[in-house]
mmCIF file of C-alpha atoms and ligand atoms in Angstrom:
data_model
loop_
_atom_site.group_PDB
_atom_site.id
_atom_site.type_symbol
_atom_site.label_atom_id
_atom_site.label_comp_id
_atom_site.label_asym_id
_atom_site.label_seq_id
_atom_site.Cartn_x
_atom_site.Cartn_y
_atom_site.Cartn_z
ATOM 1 C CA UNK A 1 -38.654 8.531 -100.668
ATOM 2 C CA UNK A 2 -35.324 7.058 -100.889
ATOM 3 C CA UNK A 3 -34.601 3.420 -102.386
ATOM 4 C CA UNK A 4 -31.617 1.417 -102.218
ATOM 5 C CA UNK A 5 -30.343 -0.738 -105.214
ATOM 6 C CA UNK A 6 -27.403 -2.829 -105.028
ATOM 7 C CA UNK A 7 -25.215 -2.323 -108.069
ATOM 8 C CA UNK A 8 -21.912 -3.731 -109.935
ATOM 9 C CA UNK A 9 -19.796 -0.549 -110.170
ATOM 10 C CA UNK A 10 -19.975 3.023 -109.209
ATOM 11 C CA UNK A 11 -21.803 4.424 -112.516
ATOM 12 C CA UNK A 12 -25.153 5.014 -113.997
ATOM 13 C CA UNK A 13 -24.704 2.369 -116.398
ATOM 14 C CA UNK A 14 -23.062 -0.493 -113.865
ATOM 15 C CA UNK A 15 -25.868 -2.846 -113.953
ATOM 16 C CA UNK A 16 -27.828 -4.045 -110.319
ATOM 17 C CA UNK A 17 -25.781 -6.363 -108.382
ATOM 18 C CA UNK A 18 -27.932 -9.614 -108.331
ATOM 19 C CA UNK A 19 -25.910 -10.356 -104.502
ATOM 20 C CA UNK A 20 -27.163 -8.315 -101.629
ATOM 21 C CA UNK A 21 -25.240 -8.801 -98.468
ATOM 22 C CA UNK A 22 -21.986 -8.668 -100.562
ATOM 23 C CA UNK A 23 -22.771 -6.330 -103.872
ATOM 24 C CA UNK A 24 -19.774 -4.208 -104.625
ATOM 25 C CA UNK A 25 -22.195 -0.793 -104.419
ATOM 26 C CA UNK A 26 -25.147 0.474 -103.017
ATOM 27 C CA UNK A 27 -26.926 3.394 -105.187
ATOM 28 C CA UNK A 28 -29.429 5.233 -103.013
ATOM 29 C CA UNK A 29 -31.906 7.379 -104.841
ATOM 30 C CA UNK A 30 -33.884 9.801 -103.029
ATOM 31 C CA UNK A 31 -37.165 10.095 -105.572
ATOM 32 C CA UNK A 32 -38.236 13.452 -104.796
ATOM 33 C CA UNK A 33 -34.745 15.238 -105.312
ATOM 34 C CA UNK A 34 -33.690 13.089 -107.532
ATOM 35 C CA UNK A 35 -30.558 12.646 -106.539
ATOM 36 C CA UNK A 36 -28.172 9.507 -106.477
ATOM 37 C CA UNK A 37 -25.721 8.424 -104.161
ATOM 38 C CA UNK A 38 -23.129 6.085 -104.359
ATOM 39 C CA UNK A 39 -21.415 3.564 -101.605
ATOM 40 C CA UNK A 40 -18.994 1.530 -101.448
ATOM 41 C CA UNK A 41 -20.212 -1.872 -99.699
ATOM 42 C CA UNK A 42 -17.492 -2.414 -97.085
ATOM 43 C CA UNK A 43 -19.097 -5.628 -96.626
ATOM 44 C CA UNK A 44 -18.362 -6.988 -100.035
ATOM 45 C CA UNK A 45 -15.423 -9.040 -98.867
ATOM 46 C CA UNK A 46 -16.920 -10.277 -95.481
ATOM 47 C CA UNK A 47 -16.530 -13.747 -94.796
ATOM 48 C CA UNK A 48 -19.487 -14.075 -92.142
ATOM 49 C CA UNK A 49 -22.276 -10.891 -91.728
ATOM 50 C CA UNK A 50 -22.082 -9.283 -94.888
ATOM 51 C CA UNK A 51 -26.041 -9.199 -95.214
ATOM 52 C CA UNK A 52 -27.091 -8.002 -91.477
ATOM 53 C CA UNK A 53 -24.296 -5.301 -92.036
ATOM 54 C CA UNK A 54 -25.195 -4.327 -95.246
ATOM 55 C CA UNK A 55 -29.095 -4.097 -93.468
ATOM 56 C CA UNK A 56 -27.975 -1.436 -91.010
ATOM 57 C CA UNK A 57 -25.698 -0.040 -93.656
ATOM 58 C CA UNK A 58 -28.944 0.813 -96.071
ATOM 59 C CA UNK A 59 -31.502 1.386 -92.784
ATOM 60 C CA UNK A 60 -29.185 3.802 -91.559
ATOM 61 C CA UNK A 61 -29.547 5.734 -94.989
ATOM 62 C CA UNK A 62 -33.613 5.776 -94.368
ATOM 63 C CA UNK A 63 -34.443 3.911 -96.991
ATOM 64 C CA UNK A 64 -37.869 2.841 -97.580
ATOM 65 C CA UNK A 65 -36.830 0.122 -100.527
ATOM 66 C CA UNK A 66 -34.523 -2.104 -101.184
ATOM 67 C CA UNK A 67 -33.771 -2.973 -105.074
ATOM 68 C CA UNK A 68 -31.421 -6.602 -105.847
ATOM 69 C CA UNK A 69 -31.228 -9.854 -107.345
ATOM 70 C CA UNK A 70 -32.099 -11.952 -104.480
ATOM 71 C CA UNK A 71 -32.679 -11.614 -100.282
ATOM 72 C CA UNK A 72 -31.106 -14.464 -98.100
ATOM 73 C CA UNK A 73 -33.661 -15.971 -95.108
ATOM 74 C CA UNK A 74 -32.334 -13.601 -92.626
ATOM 75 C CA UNK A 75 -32.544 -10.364 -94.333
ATOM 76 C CA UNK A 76 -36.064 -11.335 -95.220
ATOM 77 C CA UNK A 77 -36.284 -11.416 -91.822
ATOM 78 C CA UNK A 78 -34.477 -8.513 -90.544
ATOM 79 C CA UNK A 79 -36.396 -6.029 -93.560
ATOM 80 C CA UNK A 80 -39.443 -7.676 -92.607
ATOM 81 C CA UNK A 81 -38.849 -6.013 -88.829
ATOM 82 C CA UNK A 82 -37.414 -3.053 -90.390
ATOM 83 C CA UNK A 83 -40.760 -2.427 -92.948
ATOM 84 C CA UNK A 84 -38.181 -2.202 -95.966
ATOM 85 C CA UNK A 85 -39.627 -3.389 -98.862
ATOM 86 C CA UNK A 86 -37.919 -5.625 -100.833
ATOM 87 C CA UNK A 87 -38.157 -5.506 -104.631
ATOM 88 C CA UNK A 88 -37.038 -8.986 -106.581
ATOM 89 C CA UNK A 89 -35.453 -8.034 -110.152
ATOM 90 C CA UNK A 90 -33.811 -11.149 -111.815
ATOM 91 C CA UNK A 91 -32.864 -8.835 -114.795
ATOM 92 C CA UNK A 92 -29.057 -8.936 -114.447
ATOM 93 C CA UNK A 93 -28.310 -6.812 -117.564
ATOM 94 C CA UNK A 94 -30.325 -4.007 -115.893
ATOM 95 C CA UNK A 95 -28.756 -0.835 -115.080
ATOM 96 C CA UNK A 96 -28.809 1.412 -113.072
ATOM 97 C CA UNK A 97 -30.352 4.465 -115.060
ATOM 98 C CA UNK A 98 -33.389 1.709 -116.367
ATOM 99 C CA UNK A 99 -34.215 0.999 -112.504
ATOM 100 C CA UNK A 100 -34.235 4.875 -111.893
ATOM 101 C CA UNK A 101 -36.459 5.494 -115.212
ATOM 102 C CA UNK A 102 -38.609 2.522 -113.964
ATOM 103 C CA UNK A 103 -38.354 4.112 -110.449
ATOM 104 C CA UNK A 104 -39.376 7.535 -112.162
ATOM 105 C CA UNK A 105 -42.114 6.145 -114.225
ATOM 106 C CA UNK A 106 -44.382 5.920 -110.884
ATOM 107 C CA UNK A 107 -44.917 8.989 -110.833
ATOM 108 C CA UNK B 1 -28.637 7.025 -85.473
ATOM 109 C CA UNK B 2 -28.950 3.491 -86.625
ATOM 110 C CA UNK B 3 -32.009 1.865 -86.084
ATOM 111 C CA UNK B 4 -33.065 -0.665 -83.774
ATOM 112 C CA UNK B 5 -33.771 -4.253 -85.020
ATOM 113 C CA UNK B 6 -37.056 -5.617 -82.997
ATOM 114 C CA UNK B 7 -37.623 -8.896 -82.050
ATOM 115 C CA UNK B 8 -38.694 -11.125 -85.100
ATOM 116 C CA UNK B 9 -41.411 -13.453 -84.429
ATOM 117 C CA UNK B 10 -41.353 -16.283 -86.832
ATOM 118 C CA UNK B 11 -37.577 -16.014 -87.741
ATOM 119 C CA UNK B 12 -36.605 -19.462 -89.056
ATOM 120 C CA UNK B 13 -33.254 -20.658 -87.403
ATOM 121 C CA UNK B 14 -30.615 -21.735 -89.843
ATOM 122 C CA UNK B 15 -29.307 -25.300 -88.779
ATOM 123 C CA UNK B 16 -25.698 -24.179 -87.871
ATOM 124 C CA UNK B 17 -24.563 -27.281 -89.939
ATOM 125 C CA UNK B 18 -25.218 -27.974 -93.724
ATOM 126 C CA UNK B 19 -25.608 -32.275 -93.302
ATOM 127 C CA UNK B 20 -24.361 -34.933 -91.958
ATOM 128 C CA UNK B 21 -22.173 -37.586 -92.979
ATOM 129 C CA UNK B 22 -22.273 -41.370 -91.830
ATOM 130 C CA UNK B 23 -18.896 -42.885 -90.469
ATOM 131 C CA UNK B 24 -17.602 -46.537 -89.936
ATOM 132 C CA UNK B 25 -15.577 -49.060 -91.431
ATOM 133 C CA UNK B 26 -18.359 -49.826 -93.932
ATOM 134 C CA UNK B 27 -19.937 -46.144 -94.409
ATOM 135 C CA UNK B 28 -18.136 -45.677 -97.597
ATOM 136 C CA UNK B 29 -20.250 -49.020 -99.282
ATOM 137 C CA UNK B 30 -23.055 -46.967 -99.003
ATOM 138 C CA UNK B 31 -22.042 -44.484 -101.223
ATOM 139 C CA UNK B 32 -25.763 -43.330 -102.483
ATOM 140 C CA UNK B 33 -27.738 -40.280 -103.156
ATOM 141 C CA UNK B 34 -27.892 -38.139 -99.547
ATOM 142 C CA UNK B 35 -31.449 -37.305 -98.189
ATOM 143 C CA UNK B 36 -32.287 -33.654 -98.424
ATOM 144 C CA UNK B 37 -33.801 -32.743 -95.184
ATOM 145 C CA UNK B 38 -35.686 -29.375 -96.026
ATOM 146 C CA UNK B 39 -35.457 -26.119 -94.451
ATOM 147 C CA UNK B 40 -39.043 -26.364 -92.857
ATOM 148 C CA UNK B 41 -38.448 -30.108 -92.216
ATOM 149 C CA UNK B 42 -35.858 -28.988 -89.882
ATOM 150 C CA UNK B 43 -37.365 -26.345 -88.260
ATOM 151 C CA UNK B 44 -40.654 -28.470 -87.551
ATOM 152 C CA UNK B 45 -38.267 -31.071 -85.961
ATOM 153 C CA UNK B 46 -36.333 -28.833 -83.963
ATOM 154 C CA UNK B 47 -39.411 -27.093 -82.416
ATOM 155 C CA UNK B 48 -41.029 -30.411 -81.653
ATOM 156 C CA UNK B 49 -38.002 -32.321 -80.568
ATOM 157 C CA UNK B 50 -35.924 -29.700 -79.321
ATOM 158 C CA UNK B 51 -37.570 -27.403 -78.197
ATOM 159 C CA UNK B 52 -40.481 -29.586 -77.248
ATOM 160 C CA UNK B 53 -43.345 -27.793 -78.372
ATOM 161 C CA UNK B 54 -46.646 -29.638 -79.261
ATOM 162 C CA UNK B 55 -47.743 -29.479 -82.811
ATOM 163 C CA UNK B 56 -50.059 -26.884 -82.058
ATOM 164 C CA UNK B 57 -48.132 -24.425 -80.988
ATOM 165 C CA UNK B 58 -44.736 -25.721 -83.331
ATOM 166 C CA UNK B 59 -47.930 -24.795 -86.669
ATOM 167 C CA UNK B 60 -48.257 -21.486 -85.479
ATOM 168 C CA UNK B 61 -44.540 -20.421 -84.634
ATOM 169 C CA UNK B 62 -44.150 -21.583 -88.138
ATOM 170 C CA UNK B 63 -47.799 -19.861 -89.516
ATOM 171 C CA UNK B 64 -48.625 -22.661 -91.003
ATOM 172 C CA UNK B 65 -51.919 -25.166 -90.582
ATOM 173 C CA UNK B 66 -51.994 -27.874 -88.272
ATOM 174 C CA UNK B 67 -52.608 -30.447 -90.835
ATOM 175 C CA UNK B 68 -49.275 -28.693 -92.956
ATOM 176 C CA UNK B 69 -46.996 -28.712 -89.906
ATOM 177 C CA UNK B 70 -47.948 -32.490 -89.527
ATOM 178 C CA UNK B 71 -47.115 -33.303 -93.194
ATOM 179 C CA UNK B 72 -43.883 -31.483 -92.697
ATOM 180 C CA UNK B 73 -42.262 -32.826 -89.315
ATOM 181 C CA UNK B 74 -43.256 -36.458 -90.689
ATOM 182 C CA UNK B 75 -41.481 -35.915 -93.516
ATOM 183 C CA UNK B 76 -38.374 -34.926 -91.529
ATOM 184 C CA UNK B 77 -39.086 -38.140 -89.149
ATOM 185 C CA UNK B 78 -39.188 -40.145 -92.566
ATOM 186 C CA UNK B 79 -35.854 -38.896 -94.289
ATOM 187 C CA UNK B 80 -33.947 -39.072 -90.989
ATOM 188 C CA UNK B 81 -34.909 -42.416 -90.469
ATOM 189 C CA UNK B 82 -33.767 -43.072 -94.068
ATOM 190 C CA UNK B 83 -30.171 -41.580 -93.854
ATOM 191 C CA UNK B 84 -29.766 -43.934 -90.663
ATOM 192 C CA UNK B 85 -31.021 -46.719 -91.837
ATOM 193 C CA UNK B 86 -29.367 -46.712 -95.097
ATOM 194 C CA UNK B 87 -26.456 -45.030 -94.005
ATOM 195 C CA UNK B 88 -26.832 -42.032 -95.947
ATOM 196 C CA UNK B 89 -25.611 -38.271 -95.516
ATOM 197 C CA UNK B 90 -28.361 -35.667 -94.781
ATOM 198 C CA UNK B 91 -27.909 -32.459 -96.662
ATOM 199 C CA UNK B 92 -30.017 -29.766 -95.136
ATOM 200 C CA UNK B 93 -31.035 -27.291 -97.553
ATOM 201 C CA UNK B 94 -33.760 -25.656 -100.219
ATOM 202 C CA UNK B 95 -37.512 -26.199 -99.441
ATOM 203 C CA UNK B 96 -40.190 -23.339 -98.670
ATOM 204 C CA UNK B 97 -40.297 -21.458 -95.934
ATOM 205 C CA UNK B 98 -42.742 -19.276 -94.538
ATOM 206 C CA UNK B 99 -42.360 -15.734 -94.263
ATOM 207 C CA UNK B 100 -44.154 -12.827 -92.760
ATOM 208 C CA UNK B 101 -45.470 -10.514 -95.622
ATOM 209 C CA UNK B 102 -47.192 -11.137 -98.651
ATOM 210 C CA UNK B 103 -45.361 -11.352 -101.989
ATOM 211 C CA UNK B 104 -46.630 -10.336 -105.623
ATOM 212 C CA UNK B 105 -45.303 -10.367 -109.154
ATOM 213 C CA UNK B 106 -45.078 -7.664 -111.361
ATOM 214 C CA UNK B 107 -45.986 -8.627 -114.937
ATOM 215 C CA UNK B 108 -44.532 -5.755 -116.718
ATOM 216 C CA UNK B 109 -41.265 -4.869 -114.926
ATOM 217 C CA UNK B 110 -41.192 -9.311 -113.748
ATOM 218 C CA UNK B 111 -40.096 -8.051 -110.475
ATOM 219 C CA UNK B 112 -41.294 -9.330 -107.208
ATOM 220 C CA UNK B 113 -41.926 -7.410 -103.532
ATOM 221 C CA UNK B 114 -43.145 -7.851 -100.951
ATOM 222 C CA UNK B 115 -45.970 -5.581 -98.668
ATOM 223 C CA UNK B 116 -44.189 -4.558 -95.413
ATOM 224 C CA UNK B 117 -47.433 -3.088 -94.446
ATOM 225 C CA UNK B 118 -49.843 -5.619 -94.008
ATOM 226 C CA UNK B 119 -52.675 -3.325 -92.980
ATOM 227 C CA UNK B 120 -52.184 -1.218 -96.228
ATOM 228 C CA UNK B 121 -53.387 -2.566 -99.626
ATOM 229 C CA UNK B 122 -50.927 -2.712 -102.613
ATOM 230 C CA UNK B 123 -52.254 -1.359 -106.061
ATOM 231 C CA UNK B 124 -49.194 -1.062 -107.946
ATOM 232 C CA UNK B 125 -45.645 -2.226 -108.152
ATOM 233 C CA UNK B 126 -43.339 -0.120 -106.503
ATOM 234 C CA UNK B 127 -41.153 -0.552 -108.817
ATOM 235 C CA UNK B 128 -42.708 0.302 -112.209
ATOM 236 C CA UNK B 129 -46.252 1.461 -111.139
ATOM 237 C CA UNK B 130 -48.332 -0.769 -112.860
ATOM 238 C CA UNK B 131 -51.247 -2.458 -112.236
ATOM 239 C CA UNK B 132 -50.513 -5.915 -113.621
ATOM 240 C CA UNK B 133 -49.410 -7.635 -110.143
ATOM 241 C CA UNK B 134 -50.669 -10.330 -108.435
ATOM 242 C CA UNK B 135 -50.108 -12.374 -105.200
ATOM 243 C CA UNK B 136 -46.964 -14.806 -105.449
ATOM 244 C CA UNK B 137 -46.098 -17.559 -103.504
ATOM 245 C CA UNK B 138 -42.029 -16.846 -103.758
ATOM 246 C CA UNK B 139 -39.789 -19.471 -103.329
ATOM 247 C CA UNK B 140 -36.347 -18.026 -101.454
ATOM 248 C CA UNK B 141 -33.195 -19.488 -103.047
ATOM 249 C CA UNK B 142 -31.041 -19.923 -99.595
ATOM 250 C CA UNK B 143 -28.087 -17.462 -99.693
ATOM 251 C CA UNK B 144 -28.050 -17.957 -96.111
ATOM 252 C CA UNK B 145 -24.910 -15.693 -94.037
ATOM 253 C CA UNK B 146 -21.777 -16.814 -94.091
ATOM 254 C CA UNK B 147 -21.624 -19.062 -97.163
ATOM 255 C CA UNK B 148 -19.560 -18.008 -99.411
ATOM 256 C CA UNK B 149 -19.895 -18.547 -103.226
ATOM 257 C CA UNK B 150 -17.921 -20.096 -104.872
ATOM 258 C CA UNK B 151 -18.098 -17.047 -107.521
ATOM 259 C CA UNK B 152 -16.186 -15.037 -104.742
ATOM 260 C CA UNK B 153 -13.189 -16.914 -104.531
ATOM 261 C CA UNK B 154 -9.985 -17.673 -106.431
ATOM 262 C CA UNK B 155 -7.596 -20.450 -106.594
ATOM 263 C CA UNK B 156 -3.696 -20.634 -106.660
ATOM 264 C CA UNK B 157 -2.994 -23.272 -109.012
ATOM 265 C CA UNK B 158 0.182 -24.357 -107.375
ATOM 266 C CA UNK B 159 -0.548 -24.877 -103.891
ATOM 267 C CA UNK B 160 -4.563 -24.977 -103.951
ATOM 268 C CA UNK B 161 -4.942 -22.160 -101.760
ATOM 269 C CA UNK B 162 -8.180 -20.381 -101.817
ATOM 270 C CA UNK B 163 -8.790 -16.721 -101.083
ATOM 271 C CA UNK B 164 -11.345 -14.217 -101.702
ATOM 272 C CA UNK B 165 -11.845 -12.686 -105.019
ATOM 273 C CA UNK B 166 -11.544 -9.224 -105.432
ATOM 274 C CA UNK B 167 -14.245 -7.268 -106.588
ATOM 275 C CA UNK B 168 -13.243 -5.715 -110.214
ATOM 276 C CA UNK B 169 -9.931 -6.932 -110.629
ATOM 277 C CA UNK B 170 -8.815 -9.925 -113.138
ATOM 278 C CA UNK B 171 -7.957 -12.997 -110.635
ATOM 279 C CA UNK B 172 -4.677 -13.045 -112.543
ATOM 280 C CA UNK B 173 -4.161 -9.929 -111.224
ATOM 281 C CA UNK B 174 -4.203 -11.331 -107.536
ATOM 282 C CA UNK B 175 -1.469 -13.353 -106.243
ATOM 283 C CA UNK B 176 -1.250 -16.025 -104.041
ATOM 284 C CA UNK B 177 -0.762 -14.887 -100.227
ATOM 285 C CA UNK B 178 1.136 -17.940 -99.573
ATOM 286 C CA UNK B 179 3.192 -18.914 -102.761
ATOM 287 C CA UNK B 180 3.005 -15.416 -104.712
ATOM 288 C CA UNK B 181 1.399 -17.349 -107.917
ATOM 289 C CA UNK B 182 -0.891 -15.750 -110.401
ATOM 290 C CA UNK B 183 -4.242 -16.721 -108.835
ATOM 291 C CA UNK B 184 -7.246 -18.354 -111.391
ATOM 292 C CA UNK B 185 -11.104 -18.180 -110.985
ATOM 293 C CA UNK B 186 -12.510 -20.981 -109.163
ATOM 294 C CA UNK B 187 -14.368 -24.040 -110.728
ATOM 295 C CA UNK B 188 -17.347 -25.721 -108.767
ATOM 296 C CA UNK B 189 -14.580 -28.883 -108.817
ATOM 297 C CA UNK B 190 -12.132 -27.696 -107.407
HETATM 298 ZN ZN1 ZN C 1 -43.405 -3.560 -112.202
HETATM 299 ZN ZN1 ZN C 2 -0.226 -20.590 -103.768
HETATM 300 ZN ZN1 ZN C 3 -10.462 -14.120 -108.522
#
C-alpha cells in the first residue's frame, strides 16, 4: 500500500508539511517494499489550483493515503470521490522517518 | 493514466467572494464589527434562494435534518438582515460543514482520518494501528483554493510590492521584481 505525506524538504528528517495543496514535497511510501520516494510539488508556488493539482498529482501515484497538516473543503471533497483517506497530524515537528516508523508500527 | 474525478454529491460551493462591504456617503459612520455569515449559512441560502429548492430537499443536499437546515438558513436570513440594516460588512467564512465520511481521533498518535469506505468498519488508526480511536466530529479550518497565505508571500520594503515567497530560500535572498530591493517576510499588517 502506498501513502502520501506532504513534507518540508527532500530528506528523512524534513518534518511533514502542515500545507497540502502547496507543501514543498510529497514523500510516497510504498509499505510493502518499503521504499520512499520523493517529489517535488510543482504546485508549491501556484497562485490558484495548487490543491486539485496536487490531488491528481498524488492519485496518479496510486496512493491509498494521504498524510498532512490540514485538507481544504475541496480536497475533502475531491479524496472523498477518490476513496483516499485522509490522515490529520497537527504534529509539525514530526518527521518524516517518525511517520514511516508510525506507518511501520501497523504491522 | 490519471484517474477520473466522479461527480461529488454534496460538494459545498465556495461563495466566489469573501464579504461584502457597505458603500455611501455615510457607510464609513458605521464602522462596527462585520457579521460573519457561515459557510453552511451560505450554502443553505443559496440553495433556497438561488437555487430555489424547498427546505426539504436544500436538508438533504446538505445531509443534514430538517429541523438543522431550518436553524441554519434563518440564521443566514438573520445576519443578512443585520449587515443591511446596520450597515455592516458580511465576512463569509469558518462554521461547520458537512462532509461525506466519518471522522475519528486517534488517541495515541492525536491524528485524525477519515473512513473512505463507509461500508467497511474501522478498528484501528491507519496511521499508528491502535485501538484507542473514536468517532470525531472535525471541524475543517477553511484553506479554501486560491487564497494565498500570507506565510507565502514577501514584501519589498520600498515600493510595497508583494510576491510569492520562495520555498527554502531567506526572503532577503529574493529581490524585488520591480525595484530590485532586498525583499522581507510579510506581516499580517502589512
Ligand atoms: Zn494513531
Ligand atoms: Zn520593490
Ligand atoms: Zn519571502
Amino acid at each position: 500500500m502506498k501513502v502520501a505525506i506532504t513534507s518540508t524538504g527532500n530528506t528523512l528528517k524534513s518534518t511533514i508539511d502542515q500545507r497540502f495543496g502547496r507543501c514543498a514535497y510529497f514523500v510516497i511510501y510504498d509499505t510493502e517494499t518499503k521504499s520512499i520516494e520523493f517529489i517535488p510539488n510543482p504546485n508549491k508556488d501556484a497562485e490558484e489550483g495548487a490543491g486539485p493539482a496536487s490531488v491528481q498529482l498524488v492519485a496518479a501515484k496510486n496512493v491509498n493515503k494521504i498524510i498532512s497538516g490540514e485538507f481544504g473543503m475541496k480536497i475533502k471533497s475531491l479524496l472523498d470521490s477518490l476513496k483516499i483517506q485522509m490522515i490529520i497530524l497537527k504534529e509539525k515537528e514530526k518527521t518524516i522517518t517518525d511517520i514511516i516508523n508510525l506507518l511501520d508500527h501497523e504491522k | 493514466m490519471s484517474p477520473r474525478i466522479k461527480t461529488i454529491r454534496k460538494v459545498i460551493n465556495p461563495p466566489i467572494v469573501k464579504g461584502f462591504k457597505p458603500y455611501g456617503p455615510d457607510s464609513g459612520k458605521f464602522i462596527k464589527e462585520p457579521v460573519n455569515l457561515l459557510y453552511e449559512e451560505y450554502e443553505a441560502l443559496r440553495l433556497c434562494d438561488y437555487d430555489t429548492y424547498n427546505h426539504l430537499q436544500a436538508s438533504q443536499i446538505m445531509c443534514v435534518s430538517r429541523p438543522t437546515f431550518t436553524r441554519i438558513y434563518s440564521s443566514a436570513r438573520i445576519k443578512i438582515a443585520l449587515a443591511f440594516v446596520e450597515g455592516r460588512q458580511i465576512v463569509i467564512e469558518g462554521g461547520k460543514i458537512y462532509f461525506d465520511s466519518d471522522w475519528y481521533a486517534c488517541s495515541k498518535c492525536n491524528c485524525f482520518f477519515n473512513n473512505p469506505e463507509k461500508d467497511k468498519e474501522i478498528k484501528a488508526c491507519p496511521l499508528c494501528g491502535s485501538n484507542k480511536i473514536q468517532m470525531y466530529d472535525y471541524e475543517f479550518t477553511d484553506i479554501t483554493e486560491p487564497e494565498i497565505n500570507d506565510n507565502d508571500l514577501c514584501v519589498c520594503p520600498r515600493c510595497a510590492n508583494k510576491q510569492m515567497h520562495e520555498h527554502g530560500k531567506p526572503c532577503k535572498d529574493q529581490y524585488c521584481i520591480k525595484c530590485n530591493t532586498r525583499m522581507v517576510r510579510k506581516r499580517n499588517n502589512q
